XYZ file of C-alpha atoms in Angstrom:
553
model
C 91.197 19.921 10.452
C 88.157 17.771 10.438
C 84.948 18.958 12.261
C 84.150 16.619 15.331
C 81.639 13.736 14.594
C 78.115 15.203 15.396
C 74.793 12.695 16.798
C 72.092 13.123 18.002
C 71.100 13.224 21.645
C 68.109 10.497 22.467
C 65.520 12.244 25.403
C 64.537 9.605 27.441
C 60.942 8.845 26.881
C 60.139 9.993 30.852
C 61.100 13.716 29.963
C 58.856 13.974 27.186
C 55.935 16.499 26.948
C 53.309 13.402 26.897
C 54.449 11.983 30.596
C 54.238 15.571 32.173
C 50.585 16.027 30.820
C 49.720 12.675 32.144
C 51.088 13.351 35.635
C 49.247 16.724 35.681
C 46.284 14.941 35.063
C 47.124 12.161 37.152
C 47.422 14.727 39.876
C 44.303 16.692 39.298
C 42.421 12.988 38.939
C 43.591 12.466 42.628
C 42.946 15.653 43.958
C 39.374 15.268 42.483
C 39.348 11.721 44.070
C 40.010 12.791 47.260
C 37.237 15.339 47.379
C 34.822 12.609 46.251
C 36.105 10.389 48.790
C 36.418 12.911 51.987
C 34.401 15.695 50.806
C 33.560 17.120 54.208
C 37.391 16.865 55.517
C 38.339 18.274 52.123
C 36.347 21.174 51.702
C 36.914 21.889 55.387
C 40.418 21.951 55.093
C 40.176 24.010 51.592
C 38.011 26.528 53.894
C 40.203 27.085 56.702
C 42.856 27.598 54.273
C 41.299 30.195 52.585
C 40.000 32.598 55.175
C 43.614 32.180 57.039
C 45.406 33.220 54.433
C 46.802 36.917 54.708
C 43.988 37.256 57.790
C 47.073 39.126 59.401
C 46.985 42.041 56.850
C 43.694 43.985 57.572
C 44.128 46.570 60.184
C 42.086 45.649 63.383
C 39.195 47.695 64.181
C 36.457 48.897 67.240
C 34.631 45.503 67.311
C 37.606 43.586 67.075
C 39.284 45.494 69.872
C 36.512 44.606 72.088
C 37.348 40.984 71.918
C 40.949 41.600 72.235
C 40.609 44.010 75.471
C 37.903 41.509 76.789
C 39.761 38.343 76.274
C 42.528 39.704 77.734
C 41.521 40.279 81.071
C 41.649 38.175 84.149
C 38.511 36.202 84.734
C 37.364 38.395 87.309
C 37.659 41.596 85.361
C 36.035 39.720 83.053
C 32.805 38.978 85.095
C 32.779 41.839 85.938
C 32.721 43.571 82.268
C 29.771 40.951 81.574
C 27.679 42.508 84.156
C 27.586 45.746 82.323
C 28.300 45.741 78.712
C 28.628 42.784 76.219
C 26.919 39.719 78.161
C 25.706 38.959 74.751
C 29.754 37.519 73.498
C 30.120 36.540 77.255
C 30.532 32.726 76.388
C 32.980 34.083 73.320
C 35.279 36.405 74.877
C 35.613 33.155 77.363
C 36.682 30.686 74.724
C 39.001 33.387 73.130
C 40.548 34.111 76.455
C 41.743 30.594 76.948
C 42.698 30.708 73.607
C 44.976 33.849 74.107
C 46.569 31.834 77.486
C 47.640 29.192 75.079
C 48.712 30.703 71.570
C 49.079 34.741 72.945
C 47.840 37.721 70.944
C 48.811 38.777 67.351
C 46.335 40.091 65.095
C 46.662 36.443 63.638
C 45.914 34.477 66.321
C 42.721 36.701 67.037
C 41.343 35.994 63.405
C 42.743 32.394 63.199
C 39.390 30.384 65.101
C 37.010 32.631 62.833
C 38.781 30.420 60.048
C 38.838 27.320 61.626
C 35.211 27.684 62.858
C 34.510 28.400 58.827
C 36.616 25.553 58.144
C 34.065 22.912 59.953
C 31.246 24.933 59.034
C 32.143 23.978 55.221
C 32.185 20.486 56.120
C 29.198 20.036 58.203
C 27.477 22.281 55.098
C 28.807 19.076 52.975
C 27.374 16.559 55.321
C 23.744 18.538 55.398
C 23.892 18.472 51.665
C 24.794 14.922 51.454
C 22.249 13.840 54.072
C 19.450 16.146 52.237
C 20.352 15.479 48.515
C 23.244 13.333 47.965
C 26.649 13.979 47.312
C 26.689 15.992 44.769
C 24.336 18.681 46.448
C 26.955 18.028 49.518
C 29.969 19.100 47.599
C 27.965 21.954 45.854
C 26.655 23.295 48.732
C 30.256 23.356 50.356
C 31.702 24.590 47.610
C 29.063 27.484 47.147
C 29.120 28.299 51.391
C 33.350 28.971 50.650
C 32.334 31.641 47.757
C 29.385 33.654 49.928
C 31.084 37.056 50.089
C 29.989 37.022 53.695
C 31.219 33.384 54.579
C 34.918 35.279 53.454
C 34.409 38.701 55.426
C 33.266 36.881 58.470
C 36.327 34.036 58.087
C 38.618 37.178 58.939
C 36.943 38.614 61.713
C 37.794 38.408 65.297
C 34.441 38.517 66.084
C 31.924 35.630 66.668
C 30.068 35.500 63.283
C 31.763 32.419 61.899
C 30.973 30.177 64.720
C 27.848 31.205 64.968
C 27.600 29.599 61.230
C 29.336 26.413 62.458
C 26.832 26.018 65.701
C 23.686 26.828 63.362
C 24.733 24.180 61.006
C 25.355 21.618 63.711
C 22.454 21.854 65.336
C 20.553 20.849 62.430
C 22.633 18.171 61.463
C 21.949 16.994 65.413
C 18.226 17.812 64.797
C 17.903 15.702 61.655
C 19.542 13.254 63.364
C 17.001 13.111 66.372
C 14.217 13.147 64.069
C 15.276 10.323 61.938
C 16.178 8.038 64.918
C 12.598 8.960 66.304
C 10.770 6.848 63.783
C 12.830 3.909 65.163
C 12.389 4.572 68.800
C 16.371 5.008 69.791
C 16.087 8.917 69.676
C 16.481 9.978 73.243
C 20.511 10.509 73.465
C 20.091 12.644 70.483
C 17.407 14.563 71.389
C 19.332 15.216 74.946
C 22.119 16.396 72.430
C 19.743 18.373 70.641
C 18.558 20.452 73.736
C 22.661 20.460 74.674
C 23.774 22.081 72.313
C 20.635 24.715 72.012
C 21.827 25.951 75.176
C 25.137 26.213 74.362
C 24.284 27.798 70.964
C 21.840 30.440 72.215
C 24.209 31.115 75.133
C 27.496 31.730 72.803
C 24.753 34.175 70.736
C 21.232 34.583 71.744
C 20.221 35.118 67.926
C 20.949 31.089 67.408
C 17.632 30.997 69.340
C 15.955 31.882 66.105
C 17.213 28.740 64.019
C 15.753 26.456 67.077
C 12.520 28.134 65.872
C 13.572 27.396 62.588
C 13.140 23.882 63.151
C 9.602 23.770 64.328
C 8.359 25.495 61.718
C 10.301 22.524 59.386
C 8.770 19.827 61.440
C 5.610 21.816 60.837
C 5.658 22.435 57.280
C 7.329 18.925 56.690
C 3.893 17.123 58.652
C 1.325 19.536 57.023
C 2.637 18.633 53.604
C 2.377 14.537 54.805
C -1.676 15.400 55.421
C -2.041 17.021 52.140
C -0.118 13.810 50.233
C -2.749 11.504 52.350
C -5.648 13.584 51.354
C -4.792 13.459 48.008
C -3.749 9.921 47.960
C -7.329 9.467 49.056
C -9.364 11.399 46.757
C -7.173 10.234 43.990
C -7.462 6.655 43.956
C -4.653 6.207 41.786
C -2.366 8.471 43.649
C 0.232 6.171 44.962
C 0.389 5.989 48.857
C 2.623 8.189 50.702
C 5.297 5.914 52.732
C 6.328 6.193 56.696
C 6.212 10.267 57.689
C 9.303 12.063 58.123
C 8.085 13.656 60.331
C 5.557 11.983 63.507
C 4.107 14.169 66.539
C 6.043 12.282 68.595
C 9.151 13.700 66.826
C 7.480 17.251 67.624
C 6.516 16.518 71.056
C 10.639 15.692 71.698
C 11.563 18.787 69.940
C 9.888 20.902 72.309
C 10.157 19.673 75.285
C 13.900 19.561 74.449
C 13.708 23.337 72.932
C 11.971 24.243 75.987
C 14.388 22.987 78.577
C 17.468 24.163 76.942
C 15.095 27.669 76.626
C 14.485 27.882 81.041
C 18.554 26.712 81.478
C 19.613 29.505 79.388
C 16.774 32.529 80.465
C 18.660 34.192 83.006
C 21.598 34.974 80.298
C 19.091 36.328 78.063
C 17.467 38.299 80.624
C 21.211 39.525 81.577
C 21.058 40.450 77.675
C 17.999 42.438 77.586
C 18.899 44.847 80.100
C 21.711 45.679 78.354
C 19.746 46.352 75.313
C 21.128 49.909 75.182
C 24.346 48.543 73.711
C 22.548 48.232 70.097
C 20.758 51.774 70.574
C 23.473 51.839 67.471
C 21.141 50.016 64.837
C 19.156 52.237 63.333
C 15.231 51.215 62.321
C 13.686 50.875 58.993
C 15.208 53.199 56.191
C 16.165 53.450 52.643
C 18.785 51.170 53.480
C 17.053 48.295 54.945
C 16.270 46.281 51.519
C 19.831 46.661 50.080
C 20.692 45.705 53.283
C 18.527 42.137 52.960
C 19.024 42.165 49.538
C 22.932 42.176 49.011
C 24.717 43.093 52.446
C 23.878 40.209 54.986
C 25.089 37.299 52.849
C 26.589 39.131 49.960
C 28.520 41.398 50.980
C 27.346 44.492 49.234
C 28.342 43.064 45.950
C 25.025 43.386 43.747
C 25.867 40.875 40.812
C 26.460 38.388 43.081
C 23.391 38.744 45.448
C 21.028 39.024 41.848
C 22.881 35.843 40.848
C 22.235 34.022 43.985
C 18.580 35.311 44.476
C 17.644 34.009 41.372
C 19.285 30.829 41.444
C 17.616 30.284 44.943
C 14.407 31.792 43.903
C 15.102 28.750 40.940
C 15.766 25.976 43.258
C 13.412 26.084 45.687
C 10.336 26.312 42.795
C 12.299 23.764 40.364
C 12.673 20.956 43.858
C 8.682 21.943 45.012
C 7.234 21.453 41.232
C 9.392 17.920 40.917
C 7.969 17.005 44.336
C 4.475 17.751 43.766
C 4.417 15.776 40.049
C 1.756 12.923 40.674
C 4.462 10.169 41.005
C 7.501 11.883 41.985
C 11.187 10.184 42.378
C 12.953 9.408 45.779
C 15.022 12.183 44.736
C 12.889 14.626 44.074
C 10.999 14.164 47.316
C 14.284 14.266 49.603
C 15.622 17.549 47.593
C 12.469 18.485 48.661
C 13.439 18.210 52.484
C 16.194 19.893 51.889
C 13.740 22.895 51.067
C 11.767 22.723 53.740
C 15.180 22.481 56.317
C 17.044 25.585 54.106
C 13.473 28.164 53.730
C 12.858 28.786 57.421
C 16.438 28.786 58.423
C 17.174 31.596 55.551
C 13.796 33.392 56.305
C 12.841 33.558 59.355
C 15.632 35.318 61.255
C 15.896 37.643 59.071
C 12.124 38.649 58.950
C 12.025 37.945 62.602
C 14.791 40.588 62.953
C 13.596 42.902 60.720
C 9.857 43.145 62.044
C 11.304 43.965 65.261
C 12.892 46.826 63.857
C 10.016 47.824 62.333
C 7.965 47.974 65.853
C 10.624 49.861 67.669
C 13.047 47.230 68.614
C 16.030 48.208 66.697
C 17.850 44.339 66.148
C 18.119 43.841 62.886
C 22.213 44.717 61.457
C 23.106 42.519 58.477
C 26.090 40.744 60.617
C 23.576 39.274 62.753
C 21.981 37.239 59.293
C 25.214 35.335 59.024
C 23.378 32.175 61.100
C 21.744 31.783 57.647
C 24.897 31.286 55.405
C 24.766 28.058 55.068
C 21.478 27.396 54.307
C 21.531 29.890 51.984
C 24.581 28.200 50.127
C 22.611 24.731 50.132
C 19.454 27.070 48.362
C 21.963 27.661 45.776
C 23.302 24.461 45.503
C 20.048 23.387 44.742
C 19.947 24.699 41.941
C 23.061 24.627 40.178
C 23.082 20.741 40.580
C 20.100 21.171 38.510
C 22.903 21.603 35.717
C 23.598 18.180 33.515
C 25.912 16.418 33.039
C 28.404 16.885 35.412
C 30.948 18.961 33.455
C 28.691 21.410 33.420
C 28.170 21.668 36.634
C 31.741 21.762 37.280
C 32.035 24.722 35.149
C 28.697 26.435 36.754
C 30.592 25.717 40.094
C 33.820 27.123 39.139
C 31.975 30.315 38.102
C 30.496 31.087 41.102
C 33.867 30.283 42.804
C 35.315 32.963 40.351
C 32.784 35.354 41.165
C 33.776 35.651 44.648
C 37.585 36.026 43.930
C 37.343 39.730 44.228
C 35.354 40.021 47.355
C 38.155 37.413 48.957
C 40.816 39.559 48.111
C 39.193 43.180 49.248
C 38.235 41.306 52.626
C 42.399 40.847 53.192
C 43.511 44.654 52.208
C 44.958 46.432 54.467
C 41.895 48.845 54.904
C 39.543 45.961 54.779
C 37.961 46.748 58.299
C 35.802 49.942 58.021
C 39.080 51.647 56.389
C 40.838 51.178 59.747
C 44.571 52.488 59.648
C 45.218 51.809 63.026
C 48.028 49.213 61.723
C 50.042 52.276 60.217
C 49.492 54.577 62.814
C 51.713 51.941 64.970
C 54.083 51.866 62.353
C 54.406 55.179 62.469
C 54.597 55.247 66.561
C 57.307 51.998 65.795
C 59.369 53.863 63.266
C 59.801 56.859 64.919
C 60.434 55.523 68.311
C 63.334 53.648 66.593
C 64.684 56.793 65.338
C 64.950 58.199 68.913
C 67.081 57.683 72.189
C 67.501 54.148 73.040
C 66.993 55.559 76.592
C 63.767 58.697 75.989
C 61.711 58.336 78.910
C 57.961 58.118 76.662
C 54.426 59.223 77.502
C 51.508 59.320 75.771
C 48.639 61.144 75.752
C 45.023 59.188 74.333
C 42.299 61.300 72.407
C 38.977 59.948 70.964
C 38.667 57.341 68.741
C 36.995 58.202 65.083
C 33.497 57.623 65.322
C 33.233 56.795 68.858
C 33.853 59.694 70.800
C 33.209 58.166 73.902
C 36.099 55.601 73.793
C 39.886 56.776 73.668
C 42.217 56.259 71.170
C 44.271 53.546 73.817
C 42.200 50.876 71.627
C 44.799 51.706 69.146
C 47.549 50.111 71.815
C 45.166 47.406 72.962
C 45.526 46.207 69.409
C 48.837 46.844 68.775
C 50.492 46.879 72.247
C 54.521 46.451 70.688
C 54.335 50.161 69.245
C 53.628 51.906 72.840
C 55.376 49.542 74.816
C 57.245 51.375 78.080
C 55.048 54.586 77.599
C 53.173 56.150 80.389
C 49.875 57.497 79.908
C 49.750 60.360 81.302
C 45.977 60.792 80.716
C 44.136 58.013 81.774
C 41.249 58.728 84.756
C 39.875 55.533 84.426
C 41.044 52.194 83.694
C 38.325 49.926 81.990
C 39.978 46.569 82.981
C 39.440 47.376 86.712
C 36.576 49.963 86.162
C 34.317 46.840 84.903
C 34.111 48.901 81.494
C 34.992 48.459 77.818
C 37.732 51.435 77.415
C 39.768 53.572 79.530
C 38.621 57.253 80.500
C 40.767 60.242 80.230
C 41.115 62.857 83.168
C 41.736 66.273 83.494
C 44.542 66.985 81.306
C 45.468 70.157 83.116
C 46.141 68.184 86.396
C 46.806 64.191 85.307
C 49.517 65.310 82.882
C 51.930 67.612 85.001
C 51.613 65.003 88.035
C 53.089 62.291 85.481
C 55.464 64.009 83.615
C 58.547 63.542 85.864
C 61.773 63.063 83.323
C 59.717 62.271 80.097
C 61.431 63.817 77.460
C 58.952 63.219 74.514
C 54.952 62.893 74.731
C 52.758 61.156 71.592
C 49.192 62.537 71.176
C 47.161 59.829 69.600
C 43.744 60.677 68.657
C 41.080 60.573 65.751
C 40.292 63.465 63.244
C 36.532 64.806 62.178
C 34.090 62.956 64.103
C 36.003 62.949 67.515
C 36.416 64.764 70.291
C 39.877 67.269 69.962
C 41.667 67.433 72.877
C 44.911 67.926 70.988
C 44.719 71.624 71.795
C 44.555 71.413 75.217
C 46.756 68.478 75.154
C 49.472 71.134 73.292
C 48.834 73.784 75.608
C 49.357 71.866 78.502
C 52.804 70.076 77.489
C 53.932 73.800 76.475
C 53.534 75.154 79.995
C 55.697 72.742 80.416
C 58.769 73.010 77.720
C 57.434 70.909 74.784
C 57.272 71.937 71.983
C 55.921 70.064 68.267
C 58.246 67.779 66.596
C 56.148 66.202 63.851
C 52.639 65.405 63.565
C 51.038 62.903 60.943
C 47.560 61.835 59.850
C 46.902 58.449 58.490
C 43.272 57.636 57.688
C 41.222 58.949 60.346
C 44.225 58.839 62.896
C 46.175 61.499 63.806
C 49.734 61.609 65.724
C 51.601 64.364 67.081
C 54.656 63.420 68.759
C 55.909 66.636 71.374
C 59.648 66.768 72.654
C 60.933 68.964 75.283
C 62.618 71.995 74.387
């Protein structure tokens, strides 16, 4: 028998290895393109894309509690929370409480407008870069404000941090704007805009009050440096002439008059503030702590490589831009990178320092969360420096380093622990799991120790955050309820007396409370219930949580 005829089989030319390569690169040529083109809608996309991602996976913890009790309550209850405790998120808790009434609450939804609010913050950080240095120091500094360690933690949070980024940001771009239209006389509606959104800023966090003086003491610096290039223009005949200021005392004069408006509209929430100043008797003052703190915490999360890396580079790119400025005939570049110092310095600086020498005198205000208004100025320091780097290939790769560097710090920030080692998430799992195992029909209660760490709040923040896993339970502790007390938490009773009046047909009690550093009232939470026929069915301890679950006999 013959063997069949054999050929050979022809690939078509579109299957080859050459065509894939050239698509890949035809698809990396217009992703690249597109960033060129819309780098601010780009990188603010790429931003809220990476702090949403897995934001769902970190356990909640005490501060994010707070907003989800707060925004949770009816407006009333609300007011009347603000007129004792936490005035200073009042405008905040607001916002998220609408937001709530439209999407509801899931740990999600909580974290979700800390990533959009990053989101726009990384593409107004690309539009101060652009306006300040050009595009490349745009895309740079965007790029750069994504990596900060901090810019990731605080992209997580269901806490205000992030928008306080976006609204520092802003109102620079809106003050830059004012000051530029002021040399052509058609600066009023921005300046009204300025003072606008001042209010708004320093009422949503009264901290934001400290970039507004950031600005004068830009407009300051920027005119002081225009007399010194006049005087030296005139001694040195051959200096070359300084052009139009940047900055004109007119431009000064607008600032604060608009500064100072926006500063009597929004005094009576800062005095409503200051008398509750007792609510950061927390912070401690000046210790051993306090320059590791500045050094790596507030933007760098604690992670020491990076924060050398980026103090150096900073350190870099504000001498480098200052000794290109002051060369006797300096570029057009060289004197707007300049600018861009004297808008980034202050802004980084000065809160921090402002903060800090508080402290120092007795006025304990300085926690490295309350730095974060500085992020982005402290990723356009950065920037400065790395597009220092030539040619541009280079700078890509210097870029994709520092991008690198943070890949570590943007995972830990979406563990399951990532929130002060909170395992509040399991503990309902456990609560969920076990419940499931039981009676369709058990009649539930539940019984509310201390929190870990906070002795003074119960551990019913545990089912404000995760609400599913003690659904139909009774507490049959509770003295006081916060939502109608005008407090943060609920207060528990006299066990002896609240617990036997609530019992009726419950047929299984859960003790939820915190281990070393709270207050045990398991004991007499035990011997009550065993007065009364319960006896121990299983008890667990998860983190700093621990669950006893009590069935009657």
């Amino acid at each position: 028998m013959n063997a069949p005829p054999t050929g050979t089989i022809r690939v078509p030319a579109s299957a080859g290895v050459a065509p894939v390569r050239s698509r890949v690169r035809a698809l990396g040529s217009s992703m690249a393109g597109s960033v060129v083109r819309t780098p601010e809608l780009t990188i603010g996309a790429l931003g809220v894309l990476v702090t949403a991602a897995f934001a769902w996976v970190p356990s909640l913890w005490y501060d994010e509690a707070a907003t989800v009790t707060s925004a949770q309550r009816t407006w009333s209850q609300l007011w009347a929370e603000l007129q004792s405790v936490d005035a200073v998120h009042g405008l905040y808790y607001s916002l998220m409480h609408v937001w709530f009434w439209l999407v509801g609450y899931t740990p999600f939804t909580l974290r979700f407008p800390s990533a959009l609010a990053i989101g726009v913050a990384a593409g107004l950080v690309v539009a101060l870069g652009r306006r300040l240095g050009g595009r490349r120091l745009g895309i740079t500094a965007g790029l750069v404000f994504l990596a900060l360690p901090r810019v990731q933690w605080a992209g997580s949070e269901g806490r205000p941090y992030a928008t306080i980024t976006t609204l520092a940001v802003c109102l620079t771009l809106v003050g830059l704007t004012a000051v530029r239209r002021s040399r052509s006389g058609r600066s009023l509606h921005w300046w009204v805009a300025y003072g606008a959104l001042a209010l708004v800023a320093v009422t949503f966090n009264v901290y934001l009050s400290l970039a507004v003086a950031a600005h004068a003491v830009t407009l300051l610096w920027t005119m002081a440096v225009r007399r010194l290039e006049v005087r030296r223009a005139s001694v040195h005949r051959t200096s070359v002439l300084p052009g139009a200021p940047l900055v004109t005392g007119g431009a000064l004069l607008r600032w604060a008059v608009a500064a100072g408006i926006a500063a009597v509209a929004v005094s009576p929430v800062v005095v409503e503030i200051a008398s509750q100043s007792k609510q950061v008797s927390w912070i401690a003052g000046i210790g051993d702590r306090t320059g590791d703190q500045v050094f790596a915490t507030a933007w760098f999360g604690s992670v020491g490589l990076y924060a050398a890396v980026a103090w150096t580079l900073m350190v870099f790119g504000v001498a480098a831009v200052l000794v290109e400025a002051h060369r006797r005939s300096p570029s057009v570049r060289a004197l707007v990178r300049a600018q861009a110092v004297r808008v980034a310095v202050p802004l980084v600086v000065l809160p921090t320092a402002a903060l800090v020498l508080a402290t120092a005198m007795g006025k304990h205000l300085y926690s490295p969360k309350y730095a974060t208004l500085s992020l982005p100025f402290v990723a356009l320091l950065t920037a400065l420096a790395l597009t220092f780097v030539r040619p541009k290939a280079l700078l890509a790769g210097a870029v994709a380093v520092v991008l690198v560097l943070s890949v570590p710090t943007a995972v830990a920030v979406k563990e399951p622990l990532a929130k002060q080692g909170s395992t509040w998430a399991r503990a309902a799992s456990i609560i969920t799991a076990e419940r499931s195992a039981n009676r369709v029909d058990a009649d539930e209660g539940v019984v509310f120790g201390s929190v870990y760490g906070h002795p003074g709040t119960t551990a019913d923040i545990i089912r404000v955050s995760y609400p599913s896993a003690f659904t139909g339970m009774t507490d049959l502790g509770v003295r006081k309820v916060g939502a109608e007390a005008g407090v943060l938490w609920n207060q528990t009773g006299d066990l002896a007396s609240t617990i036997p009046n609530r019992l009726d047909d419950i047929d299984t009690v859960w003790f939820v409370g915190g281990t070393v550093k709270a207050r045990d009232i398991e004991p007499e939470t035990a011997s009550v219930l065993a007065a009364h026929g319960f006896t121990t069915k299983a008890h667990w301890t998860t983190g700093t949580v621990v669950i006893t679950e009590f069935v009657r006999r």
